[in-house]
Tab-separated table of C-alpha atoms (C1' of nucleotides) in Angstrom:
chain	number	residue	atom	x	y	z
A	1	MET	CA	110.835	108.210	76.469
A	2	SER	CA	109.527	110.282	79.430
A	3	LEU	CA	113.030	111.523	80.322
A	4	ARG	CA	113.009	113.359	76.976
A	5	TYR	CA	109.819	115.192	77.842
A	6	ALA	CA	111.069	115.807	81.380
A	7	ILE	CA	114.009	117.618	80.130
A	8	LEU	CA	111.803	119.434	77.650
A	9	ALA	CA	109.534	120.482	80.440
A	10	ILE	CA	112.160	122.162	82.503
A	11	LEU	CA	113.916	123.757	79.230
A	12	THR	CA	110.540	125.659	78.909
A	13	ALA	CA	111.394	127.525	82.151
A	14	ALA	CA	115.053	128.300	81.155
A	15	PRO	CA	118.015	127.178	79.022
A	16	LEU	CA	120.126	124.995	81.071
A	17	THR	CA	123.654	123.412	80.567
A	18	GLY	CA	123.833	119.570	80.844
A	19	TYR	CA	125.347	119.929	84.429
A	20	GLU	CA	122.385	122.243	85.539
A	21	THR	CA	119.803	119.935	83.891
A	22	ALA	CA	121.442	117.083	85.855
A	23	LYS	CA	121.295	119.178	89.024
A	24	ARG	CA	117.326	119.793	88.577
A	25	PHE	CA	116.824	116.059	88.432
A	26	GLU	CA	118.630	115.646	91.696
A	27	GLY	CA	116.612	118.385	93.260
A	28	SER	CA	113.115	119.845	92.406
A	29	VAL	CA	112.160	117.860	89.288
A	30	GLY	CA	113.851	115.000	90.835
A	31	HIS	CA	110.875	114.791	93.213
A	32	VAL	CA	108.665	113.744	90.318
A	33	TRP	CA	111.071	112.170	88.030
A	34	HIS	CA	114.587	111.073	88.628
A	35	ALA	CA	117.519	110.469	85.978
A	36	PRO	CA	121.378	110.139	86.673
A	37	ASP	CA	123.610	112.392	84.566
A	38	SER	CA	124.694	109.745	82.725
A	39	GLN	CA	121.342	109.497	81.139
A	40	ILE	CA	121.047	113.087	80.834
A	41	TYR	CA	124.024	114.050	78.736
A	42	PRO	CA	123.724	111.330	75.796
A	43	GLU	CA	119.945	112.444	75.878
A	44	LEU	CA	120.539	115.946	75.449
A	45	ARG	CA	122.883	115.187	72.342
A	46	ARG	CA	120.317	112.885	70.942
A	47	MET	CA	117.678	115.584	71.337
A	48	GLU	CA	119.885	118.125	69.624
A	49	ALA	CA	120.508	115.682	66.762
A	50	GLU	CA	116.718	115.843	66.329
A	51	ALA	CA	116.592	119.599	66.561
A	52	LEU	CA	114.352	119.454	69.751
A	53	VAL	CA	116.862	121.607	71.445
A	54	GLU	CA	119.889	123.845	70.248
A	55	GLY	CA	123.289	123.702	72.119
A	56	ARG	CA	125.034	126.883	72.146
A	57	GLU	CA	128.759	126.909	73.401
A	58	GLU	CA	129.609	129.230	76.104
A	59	ARG	CA	132.882	130.470	77.931
A	60	TRP	CA	133.511	129.190	81.141
A	61	GLY	CA	136.425	131.036	82.508
A	62	PRO	CA	139.509	131.523	80.301
A	63	LYS	CA	139.904	127.841	78.925
A	64	GLY	CA	136.906	126.118	79.634
A	65	THR	CA	133.561	125.922	77.624
A	66	LYS	CA	130.138	124.416	78.345
A	67	THR	CA	127.050	123.975	76.321
A	68	ARG	CA	123.782	125.608	77.310
A	69	TYR	CA	120.718	124.047	75.671
A	70	TYR	CA	117.774	126.179	74.397
A	71	ILE	CA	114.586	124.384	73.482
A	72	THR	CA	113.562	124.984	70.077
A	73	GLU	CA	110.280	125.623	68.368
A	74	ALA	CA	110.158	121.873	67.210
A	75	GLY	CA	110.927	120.990	71.016
A	76	GLU	CA	107.813	122.990	72.190
A	77	ALA	CA	105.870	121.425	69.570
A	78	ALA	CA	107.093	117.859	70.469
A	79	PHE	CA	106.225	118.810	74.093
A	80	ARG	CA	103.039	120.168	73.393
A	81	SER	CA	102.105	117.138	71.347
A	82	TRP	CA	103.033	114.903	73.967
A	83	MET	CA	100.942	116.650	76.448
A	84	ALA	CA	98.054	116.313	74.317
A	85	THR	CA	98.720	112.441	74.103
A	86	PRO	CA	96.734	110.240	76.404
A	87	LEU	CA	99.175	108.291	78.688
A	88	LYS	CA	99.808	104.563	78.282
A	89	TYR	CA	99.314	103.005	81.814
A	90	ALA	CA	102.111	100.553	82.300
A	91	PRO	CA	101.347	97.324	84.176
A	92	TRP	CA	101.582	97.384	87.755
A	93	ARG	CA	105.149	96.576	89.551
A	94	ASP	CA	105.361	97.144	93.227
A	95	VAL	CA	107.946	95.537	95.393
A	96	ALA	CA	106.568	96.667	98.972
A	97	HIS	CA	102.996	95.359	97.985
A	98	MET	CA	104.487	92.168	96.576
A	99	GLN	CA	106.512	91.534	99.510
A	100	ALA	CA	103.378	92.362	101.810
A	101	ALA	CA	101.451	89.462	100.134
A	102	TYR	CA	104.015	86.964	101.388
A	103	PHE	CA	104.454	88.553	105.093
A	104	GLU	CA	103.442	85.109	106.460
A	105	TRP	CA	107.217	84.080	105.436
A	106	ALA	CA	108.729	86.774	107.648
A	107	GLU	CA	108.941	87.141	111.397
A	108	PRO	CA	106.105	89.282	112.984
A	109	ALA	CA	109.001	91.462	114.259
A	110	SER	CA	110.351	91.709	110.540
A	111	VAL	CA	106.812	92.581	109.455
A	112	ARG	CA	106.362	95.270	111.992
A	113	MET	CA	109.919	96.754	110.905
A	114	HIS	CA	108.800	96.737	107.262
A	115	LEU	CA	105.740	98.658	108.079
A	116	LYS	CA	107.185	101.161	110.345
A	117	GLN	CA	109.928	101.934	107.655
A	118	HIS	CA	107.239	102.091	105.031
A	119	ALA	CA	105.111	104.386	107.229
A	120	ALA	CA	108.380	106.588	107.931
A	121	HIS	CA	109.723	106.848	104.491
A	122	TYR	CA	106.236	108.090	103.110
A	123	THR	CA	105.990	110.304	106.018
A	124	GLU	CA	109.280	111.924	105.322
A	125	GLN	CA	108.186	112.360	101.335
A	126	ILE	CA	105.070	114.161	102.635
A	127	ALA	CA	107.113	116.601	104.714
A	128	GLN	CA	109.505	117.441	101.711
A	129	TRP	CA	106.670	117.615	99.158
A	130	SER	CA	104.466	119.870	101.439
A	131	SER	CA	107.691	122.356	101.806
A	132	GLN	CA	107.836	122.183	97.927
A	133	ILE	CA	104.267	123.117	97.644
A	134	GLU	CA	104.450	126.136	99.783
A	135	ALA	CA	107.641	127.222	97.870
A	136	ILE	CA	105.617	127.004	94.863
A	137	ARG	CA	102.566	128.816	96.037
A	138	SER	CA	104.539	131.686	97.591
A	139	HIS	CA	106.757	131.701	94.443
A	140	GLU	CA	109.941	131.194	96.374
A	141	HIS	CA	110.794	128.129	94.390
A	142	PRO	CA	113.532	129.102	92.081
A	143	MET	CA	112.402	127.247	89.174
A	144	ILE	CA	108.792	128.540	89.561
A	145	ALA	CA	110.164	132.211	89.736
A	146	ALA	CA	112.321	131.789	86.695
A	147	ARG	CA	109.291	130.310	84.892
A	148	LEU	CA	106.813	133.222	85.965
A	149	GLU	CA	109.346	135.861	84.598
A	150	ARG	CA	109.159	133.972	81.180
A	151	TYR	CA	105.643	133.860	80.880
A	152	PRO	CA	102.777	136.535	80.807
A	153	ALA	CA	101.024	137.458	84.215
A	154	GLU	CA	97.700	135.788	83.040
A	155	GLN	CA	99.149	132.271	82.834
A	156	HIS	CA	100.800	132.628	86.358
A	157	GLU	CA	97.676	131.308	88.342
A	158	ARG	CA	97.587	128.034	85.952
A	159	ILE	CA	101.204	127.708	86.018
A	160	VAL	CA	101.371	127.326	90.033
A	161	ALA	CA	98.203	125.788	90.400
A	162	PHE	CA	99.180	122.681	88.372
A	163	LYS	CA	102.535	122.450	89.698
A	164	ALA	CA	101.010	122.424	93.170
A	165	PHE	CA	98.195	120.095	92.118
A	166	ALA	CA	100.953	117.668	90.917
A	167	TYR	CA	102.605	117.516	94.344
A	168	GLU	CA	99.094	117.250	96.097
A	169	GLY	CA	98.630	113.909	94.252
A	170	LEU	CA	102.088	112.610	95.428
A	171	ILE	CA	101.102	113.637	98.959
A	172	ARG	CA	97.679	111.730	98.560
A	173	LEU	CA	99.454	108.705	97.386
A	174	ALA	CA	102.171	108.825	100.151
A	175	GLN	CA	99.226	109.220	102.707
A	176	ALA	CA	97.712	106.166	101.304
A	177	GLU	CA	100.746	104.316	101.746
A	178	VAL	CA	101.213	105.419	105.567
A	179	ASP	CA	97.489	104.798	106.385
A	180	TRP	CA	98.245	101.232	104.639
A	181	ALA	CA	101.265	100.709	106.627
A	182	ARG	CA	99.405	101.621	110.028
A	183	SER	CA	96.407	99.379	109.095
A	184	GLY	CA	98.982	96.641	108.393
A	185	LEU	CA	100.534	97.147	112.132
A	186	GLU	CA	97.193	96.730	113.432
A	187	LEU	CA	96.373	93.697	111.415
A	188	LEU	CA	99.450	92.261	112.860
A	189	GLU	CA	98.423	92.937	116.611
A	190	GLN	CA	95.134	91.430	115.722
A	191	LEU	CA	96.694	88.155	114.362
A	192	ASP	CA	99.205	87.911	117.102
A	193	GLY	CA	96.921	88.704	119.528
A	194	ASP	CA	94.992	85.454	118.363
A	195	ALA	CA	97.899	83.343	118.638
A	196	PRO	CA	100.606	85.083	120.827
A	197	ALA	CA	104.359	83.653	120.826
B	1	MET	CA	116.075	91.088	91.391
B	2	SER	CA	112.545	91.431	92.127
B	3	LEU	CA	111.308	89.177	89.424
B	4	ARG	CA	113.373	86.439	90.922
B	5	TYR	CA	111.492	86.728	94.266
B	6	ALA	CA	108.274	86.936	92.805
B	7	ILE	CA	108.822	83.869	91.011
B	8	LEU	CA	110.370	82.152	94.284
B	9	ALA	CA	106.835	83.367	96.019
B	10	ILE	CA	104.492	81.658	93.639
B	11	LEU	CA	106.529	78.665	93.609
B	12	THR	CA	106.114	78.186	97.450
B	13	ALA	CA	102.511	77.655	96.638
B	14	ALA	CA	102.872	75.076	94.038
B	15	PRO	CA	105.579	73.769	91.473
B	16	LEU	CA	105.004	75.119	88.163
B	17	THR	CA	106.277	74.731	84.549
B	18	GLY	CA	107.690	77.993	82.703
B	19	TYR	CA	104.613	78.332	80.845
B	20	GLU	CA	102.378	78.168	84.004
B	21	THR	CA	104.636	80.643	85.765
B	22	ALA	CA	104.231	82.957	82.907
B	23	LYS	CA	100.404	82.639	83.005
B	24	ARG	CA	100.543	83.532	86.699
B	25	PHE	CA	102.268	86.706	85.971
B	26	GLU	CA	99.631	87.635	83.253
B	27	GLY	CA	96.782	86.998	85.907
B	28	SER	CA	96.766	86.741	89.503
B	29	VAL	CA	100.293	87.696	90.499
B	30	GLY	CA	100.380	90.004	87.446
B	31	HIS	CA	98.222	92.257	89.525
B	32	VAL	CA	101.037	93.257	91.756
B	33	TRP	CA	103.994	92.054	89.468
B	34	HIS	CA	104.025	91.885	85.762
B	35	ALA	CA	106.613	90.165	83.739
B	36	PRO	CA	106.617	88.898	80.107
B	37	ASP	CA	107.541	85.247	79.257
B	38	SER	CA	110.626	86.402	77.626
B	39	GLN	CA	111.920	87.136	80.920
B	40	ILE	CA	110.514	84.363	82.881
B	41	TYR	CA	112.289	81.427	81.038
B	42	PRO	CA	115.952	82.607	81.340
B	43	GLU	CA	115.413	83.661	84.917
B	44	LEU	CA	114.146	80.245	85.726
B	45	ARG	CA	117.145	78.828	84.061
B	46	ARG	CA	119.388	80.987	86.086
B	47	MET	CA	117.681	80.256	89.189
B	48	GLU	CA	118.184	76.676	88.494
B	49	ALA	CA	122.061	77.152	88.000
B	50	GLU	CA	122.139	78.870	91.380
B	51	ALA	CA	120.069	75.908	93.021
B	52	LEU	CA	117.071	77.954	94.049
B	53	VAL	CA	114.675	75.728	91.958
B	54	GLU	CA	114.818	72.446	90.638
B	55	GLY	CA	113.561	71.520	87.157
B	56	ARG	CA	112.030	67.992	86.767
B	57	GLU	CA	111.412	66.842	83.230
B	58	GLU	CA	107.907	65.675	82.705
B	59	ARG	CA	106.251	63.660	79.839
B	60	TRP	CA	103.948	65.587	77.985
B	61	GLY	CA	101.683	63.277	75.576
B	62	PRO	CA	104.071	60.722	73.553
B	63	LYS	CA	106.585	62.975	72.156
B	64	GLY	CA	106.871	66.076	74.293
B	65	THR	CA	108.327	67.023	77.510
B	66	LYS	CA	108.331	69.921	79.725
B	67	THR	CA	110.050	71.206	82.814
B	68	ARG	CA	108.468	71.708	86.024
B	69	TYR	CA	110.367	73.734	88.510
B	70	TYR	CA	110.476	72.787	92.335
B	71	ILE	CA	111.428	75.431	94.826
B	72	THR	CA	114.675	74.111	96.942
B	73	GLU	CA	115.495	74.553	100.372
B	74	ALA	CA	117.941	77.025	99.156
B	75	GLY	CA	115.298	78.856	97.424
B	76	GLU	CA	113.075	78.999	100.255
B	77	ALA	CA	116.057	80.284	102.391
B	78	ALA	CA	116.768	83.020	99.917
B	79	PHE	CA	112.964	83.972	99.715
B	80	ARG	CA	112.910	84.078	103.638
B	81	SER	CA	116.129	86.122	103.899
B	82	TRP	CA	114.704	88.733	101.103
B	83	MET	CA	111.540	88.744	103.301
B	84	ALA	CA	113.527	89.880	106.162
B	85	THR	CA	115.535	92.618	104.263
B	86	PRO	CA	114.490	96.214	104.198
B	87	LEU	CA	113.520	97.393	101.126
B	88	LYS	CA	115.232	100.090	99.051
B	89	TYR	CA	112.977	102.887	97.981
B	90	ALA	CA	113.703	103.761	94.563
B	91	PRO	CA	113.266	107.115	93.532
B	92	TRP	CA	110.099	108.377	92.297
B	93	ARG	CA	109.219	108.250	88.737
B	94	ASP	CA	105.748	108.972	87.788
B	95	VAL	CA	104.665	110.102	84.405
B	96	ALA	CA	101.098	110.927	84.984
B	97	HIS	CA	102.082	113.318	87.885
B	98	MET	CA	105.051	114.630	86.009
B	99	GLN	CA	102.523	115.551	82.984
B	100	ALA	CA	100.132	116.926	85.310
B	101	ALA	CA	102.751	119.457	86.675
B	102	TYR	CA	102.892	120.967	83.299
B	103	PHE	CA	99.170	121.046	82.168
B	104	GLU	CA	99.219	124.450	81.209
B	105	TRP	CA	100.946	123.441	78.043
B	106	ALA	CA	97.940	121.438	77.307
B	107	GLU	CA	94.422	122.497	76.198
B	108	PRO	CA	91.848	122.591	79.007
B	109	ALA	CA	89.784	119.981	77.065
B	110	SER	CA	92.662	117.830	76.851
B	111	VAL	CA	93.497	117.966	80.557
B	112	ARG	CA	89.812	117.182	81.512
B	113	MET	CA	90.474	114.156	79.022
B	114	HIS	CA	93.509	113.231	80.697
B	115	LEU	CA	92.073	113.387	84.365
B	116	LYS	CA	88.851	111.483	83.531
B	117	GLN	CA	90.863	108.781	81.867
B	118	HIS	CA	93.177	108.621	84.957
B	119	ALA	CA	89.980	108.426	87.056
B	120	ALA	CA	88.427	105.871	84.833
B	121	HIS	CA	91.762	103.576	84.887
B	122	TYR	CA	92.046	103.433	88.492
B	123	THR	CA	88.447	102.949	89.078
B	124	GLU	CA	88.636	99.682	86.952
B	125	GLN	CA	91.763	98.687	88.808
B	126	ILE	CA	89.705	98.956	92.079
B	127	ALA	CA	86.975	97.156	90.773
B	128	GLN	CA	89.417	94.301	89.619
B	129	TRP	CA	91.393	94.157	92.839
B	130	SER	CA	88.236	94.129	94.906
B	131	SER	CA	87.151	91.026	93.171
B	132	GLN	CA	90.487	89.498	93.755
B	133	ILE	CA	90.152	90.109	97.454
B	134	GLU	CA	86.890	88.664	97.506
B	135	ALA	CA	87.930	85.391	95.951
B	136	ILE	CA	90.917	85.606	98.284
B	137	ARG	CA	88.789	85.601	101.560
B	138	SER	CA	86.484	83.123	100.112
B	139	HIS	CA	89.370	80.764	99.373
B	140	GLU	CA	87.924	80.561	95.879
B	141	HIS	CA	91.080	81.808	94.306
B	142	PRO	CA	92.900	78.978	92.770
B	143	MET	CA	96.358	80.138	94.022
B	144	ILE	CA	94.880	80.498	97.501
B	145	ALA	CA	93.368	77.205	97.405
B	146	ALA	CA	96.582	75.605	96.263
B	147	ARG	CA	98.606	77.308	98.835
B	148	LEU	CA	96.075	76.404	101.708
B	149	GLU	CA	96.520	72.914	100.959
B	150	ARG	CA	100.049	73.054	101.305
B	151	TYR	CA	100.204	74.549	104.690
B	152	PRO	CA	98.815	73.654	107.959
B	153	ALA	CA	95.582	75.096	109.125
B	154	GLU	CA	97.210	77.433	111.852
B	155	GLN	CA	98.610	79.299	109.207
B	156	HIS	CA	95.758	79.765	106.997
B	157	GLU	CA	94.422	82.984	108.516
B	158	ARG	CA	97.788	84.768	108.180
B	159	ILE	CA	98.203	83.589	104.457
B	160	VAL	CA	94.938	85.008	103.590
B	161	ALA	CA	95.162	88.246	105.648
B	162	PHE	CA	98.318	89.058	104.142
B	163	LYS	CA	97.249	88.642	100.701
B	164	ALA	CA	94.230	90.655	101.249
B	165	PHE	CA	96.196	93.382	103.039
B	166	ALA	CA	98.438	93.664	99.914
B	167	TYR	CA	95.552	94.199	97.641
B	168	GLU	CA	94.013	96.525	100.119
B	169	GLY	CA	96.999	98.910	99.862
B	170	LEU	CA	96.697	98.908	96.019
B	171	ILE	CA	93.233	99.853	96.162
B	172	ARG	CA	93.876	102.534	98.856
B	173	LEU	CA	96.652	103.785	96.127
B	174	ALA	CA	94.041	103.690	93.245
B	175	GLN	CA	91.562	105.431	95.178
B	176	ALA	CA	94.067	108.319	95.982
B	177	GLU	CA	94.473	108.688	92.294
B	178	VAL	CA	90.911	108.626	91.526
B	179	ASP	CA	90.263	111.377	94.406
B	180	TRP	CA	93.353	113.348	92.934
B	181	ALA	CA	91.984	113.244	89.479
B	182	ARG	CA	88.599	114.379	90.641
B	183	SER	CA	90.068	117.258	92.398
B	184	GLY	CA	91.855	118.291	89.542
B	185	LEU	CA	88.631	118.270	87.561
B	186	GLU	CA	87.411	120.783	90.092
B	187	LEU	CA	90.453	122.775	89.871
B	188	LEU	CA	89.906	123.149	86.203
B	189	GLU	CA	86.454	124.260	86.658
B	190	GLN	CA	87.627	126.967	88.870
B	191	LEU	CA	90.536	127.994	86.530
B	192	ASP	CA	88.258	128.083	83.588
B	193	GLY	CA	85.220	129.824	85.432
B	194	ASP	CA	87.742	132.647	86.142
B	195	ALA	CA	88.854	133.300	82.703
B	196	PRO	CA	86.340	131.194	80.437
B	197	ALA	CA	86.845	130.814	76.603
C	1	DC	C1'	92.006	63.663	58.977
C	2	DG	C1'	92.298	68.489	59.034
C	3	DC	C1'	92.091	72.531	61.590
C	4	DC	C1'	92.659	75.337	65.192
C	5	DA	C1'	93.370	77.101	70.008
C	6	DC	C1'	96.268	75.980	73.770
C	7	DT	C1'	100.313	74.424	75.778
C	8	DA	C1'	105.358	74.738	75.967
C	9	DG	C1'	109.807	76.852	75.045
C	10	DC	C1'	112.863	79.948	73.096
C	11	DT	C1'	115.649	83.833	70.914
C	12	DA	C1'	116.833	88.181	69.180
C	13	DT	C1'	117.016	93.171	69.596
C	14	DC	C1'	116.252	97.500	71.548
C	15	DA	C1'	115.341	101.051	75.059
C	16	DA	C1'	115.710	102.471	79.841
C	17	DC	C1'	118.100	102.669	84.174
C	18	DA	C1'	121.735	101.935	87.474
C	19	DT	C1'	126.354	101.865	89.126
C	20	DA	C1'	130.783	103.153	88.792
C	21	DG	C1'	134.222	104.874	87.302
C	22	DG	C1'	136.945	108.792	84.390
C	23	DT	C1'	139.096	113.789	83.206
C	24	DA	C1'	139.727	118.581	83.640
C	25	DT	C1'	138.622	123.361	84.774
C	26	DT	C1'	136.923	126.979	87.956
C	27	DT	C1'	136.149	129.307	91.932
C	28	DG	C1'	136.333	130.076	96.730
C	29	DT	C1'	139.067	129.798	101.154
C	30	DG	C1'	142.603	129.590	104.252
D	1	DC	C1'	149.382	129.726	96.291
D	2	DA	C1'	147.862	125.171	97.818
D	3	DC	C1'	143.692	123.039	98.072
D	4	DA	C1'	139.018	121.481	98.262
D	5	DA	C1'	134.684	121.979	96.364
D	6	DA	C1'	132.025	122.678	92.945
D	7	DT	C1'	131.155	122.742	87.959
D	8	DA	C1'	131.182	120.585	83.327
D	9	DC	C1'	131.333	116.609	80.695
D	10	DC	C1'	132.203	112.037	79.412
D	11	DT	C1'	132.211	106.432	79.153
D	12	DA	C1'	131.805	101.889	79.862
D	13	DT	C1'	129.181	97.826	81.569
D	14	DG	C1'	125.713	95.536	83.379
D	15	DT	C1'	120.606	94.731	84.413
D	16	DT	C1'	116.233	95.106	83.494
D	17	DG	C1'	112.318	95.276	80.673
D	18	DA	C1'	109.548	95.806	76.449
D	19	DT	C1'	108.416	94.113	71.957
D	20	DA	C1'	108.118	90.952	68.691
D	21	DG	C1'	109.325	87.417	66.732
D	22	DC	C1'	109.839	81.781	66.091
D	23	DT	C1'	109.286	76.382	66.348
D	24	DA	C1'	106.690	72.626	67.671
D	25	DG	C1'	103.710	69.373	70.089
D	26	DT	C1'	98.719	68.616	72.081
D	27	DG	C1'	93.832	67.922	72.544
D	28	DG	C1'	89.538	68.705	70.918
D	29	DC	C1'	86.059	69.243	67.174
D	30	DG	C1'	83.705	68.872	63.231
DNA sequence: CGCCACTAGCTATCAACATAGGTATTTGTG
DNA sequence: CACAAATACCTATGTTGATAGCTAGTGGCG
């Protein structure tokens, strides 16, 4: 159900075609929520059937047409109501930590590789998200720019602050992953120091 | 596919019936990986068909029988090979952060509630995982006790260290969530301080 | 002996997501 | 004008996971 609300969220900034929506989920929004186009097209149609969005046919060149989806009042209401509802916290499911619990089944070299990869992956994520935050704060981010145009100036501070806040949370998490992986490398040295090959 | 390896992982400590396996996924292993019994029973049968586990019928009272699953050589090999394989990092999907990015659509009181709930949830998680770590380090944890009995003493240190390490990672993440939620509450005070109701 | 919680095992259905294909049109470039 | 790249849209299939049910035997208690 979250995909639906992610779609509604980006449609509050600007009406989009299915294709554009899918692109957003590869790029900016994709940093917080990922979805393939094969999920997005049918979901948009379901949402249209429920009157949360309205699809308007547009000409596209001499022969083609495309559908641009506009969020409706009902759609905004649904989004607002979701925003007011407390989240259900799903039970944990984390492969990396699950695997780490059984590292005694892997070669020390393999463990080292896993941990280094883990740190590298999240370090890269931090870099990406940091540059997103900068673009958000400077209003250079295209989605932010479109959104700010649509809403009155007194809301701009909140809009920007919350987007940046969300990314800051992701960065905190990623930093925790990096720190954990590093502490794992230290642990490994300790264990192998005690009983070297 | 991860469910399969989670099952293999716990079967390396002791052979289990389907029911016992399901119980593990509600309790201890469930902290890192959750799965309902409706997933576990068919998965065990699939794994038996692929010879990763061997099911042995056991009497259970005068009329009943139950199947206890033993990990096979092939199962151990599959697990070891998975342990040596680098993980694929799935694209991000996080409802709480997605929702936070659009907090301007919620009432400040509602945002405050969300953030407090978020902090409370992960604080509770930290408490649970911390007590797990204690039980692991003191060897009081039943799964750890069973596991240590099965493996030679020189491996005990690693077994315990890696289990504790995994939980430490979860605690780091949860702590990051709590810190983030608290910083969100501060941000909210700032924003509402600028323009109070 | 009746009752109940627990153990044991199983099924059916649905939503969510991944993967991998497909067609057709437009637009820009050499 | 040929061609590639991008735009636009769609489907089919399989896996995973969530939800909710079901039957039936065991073991302990009053």
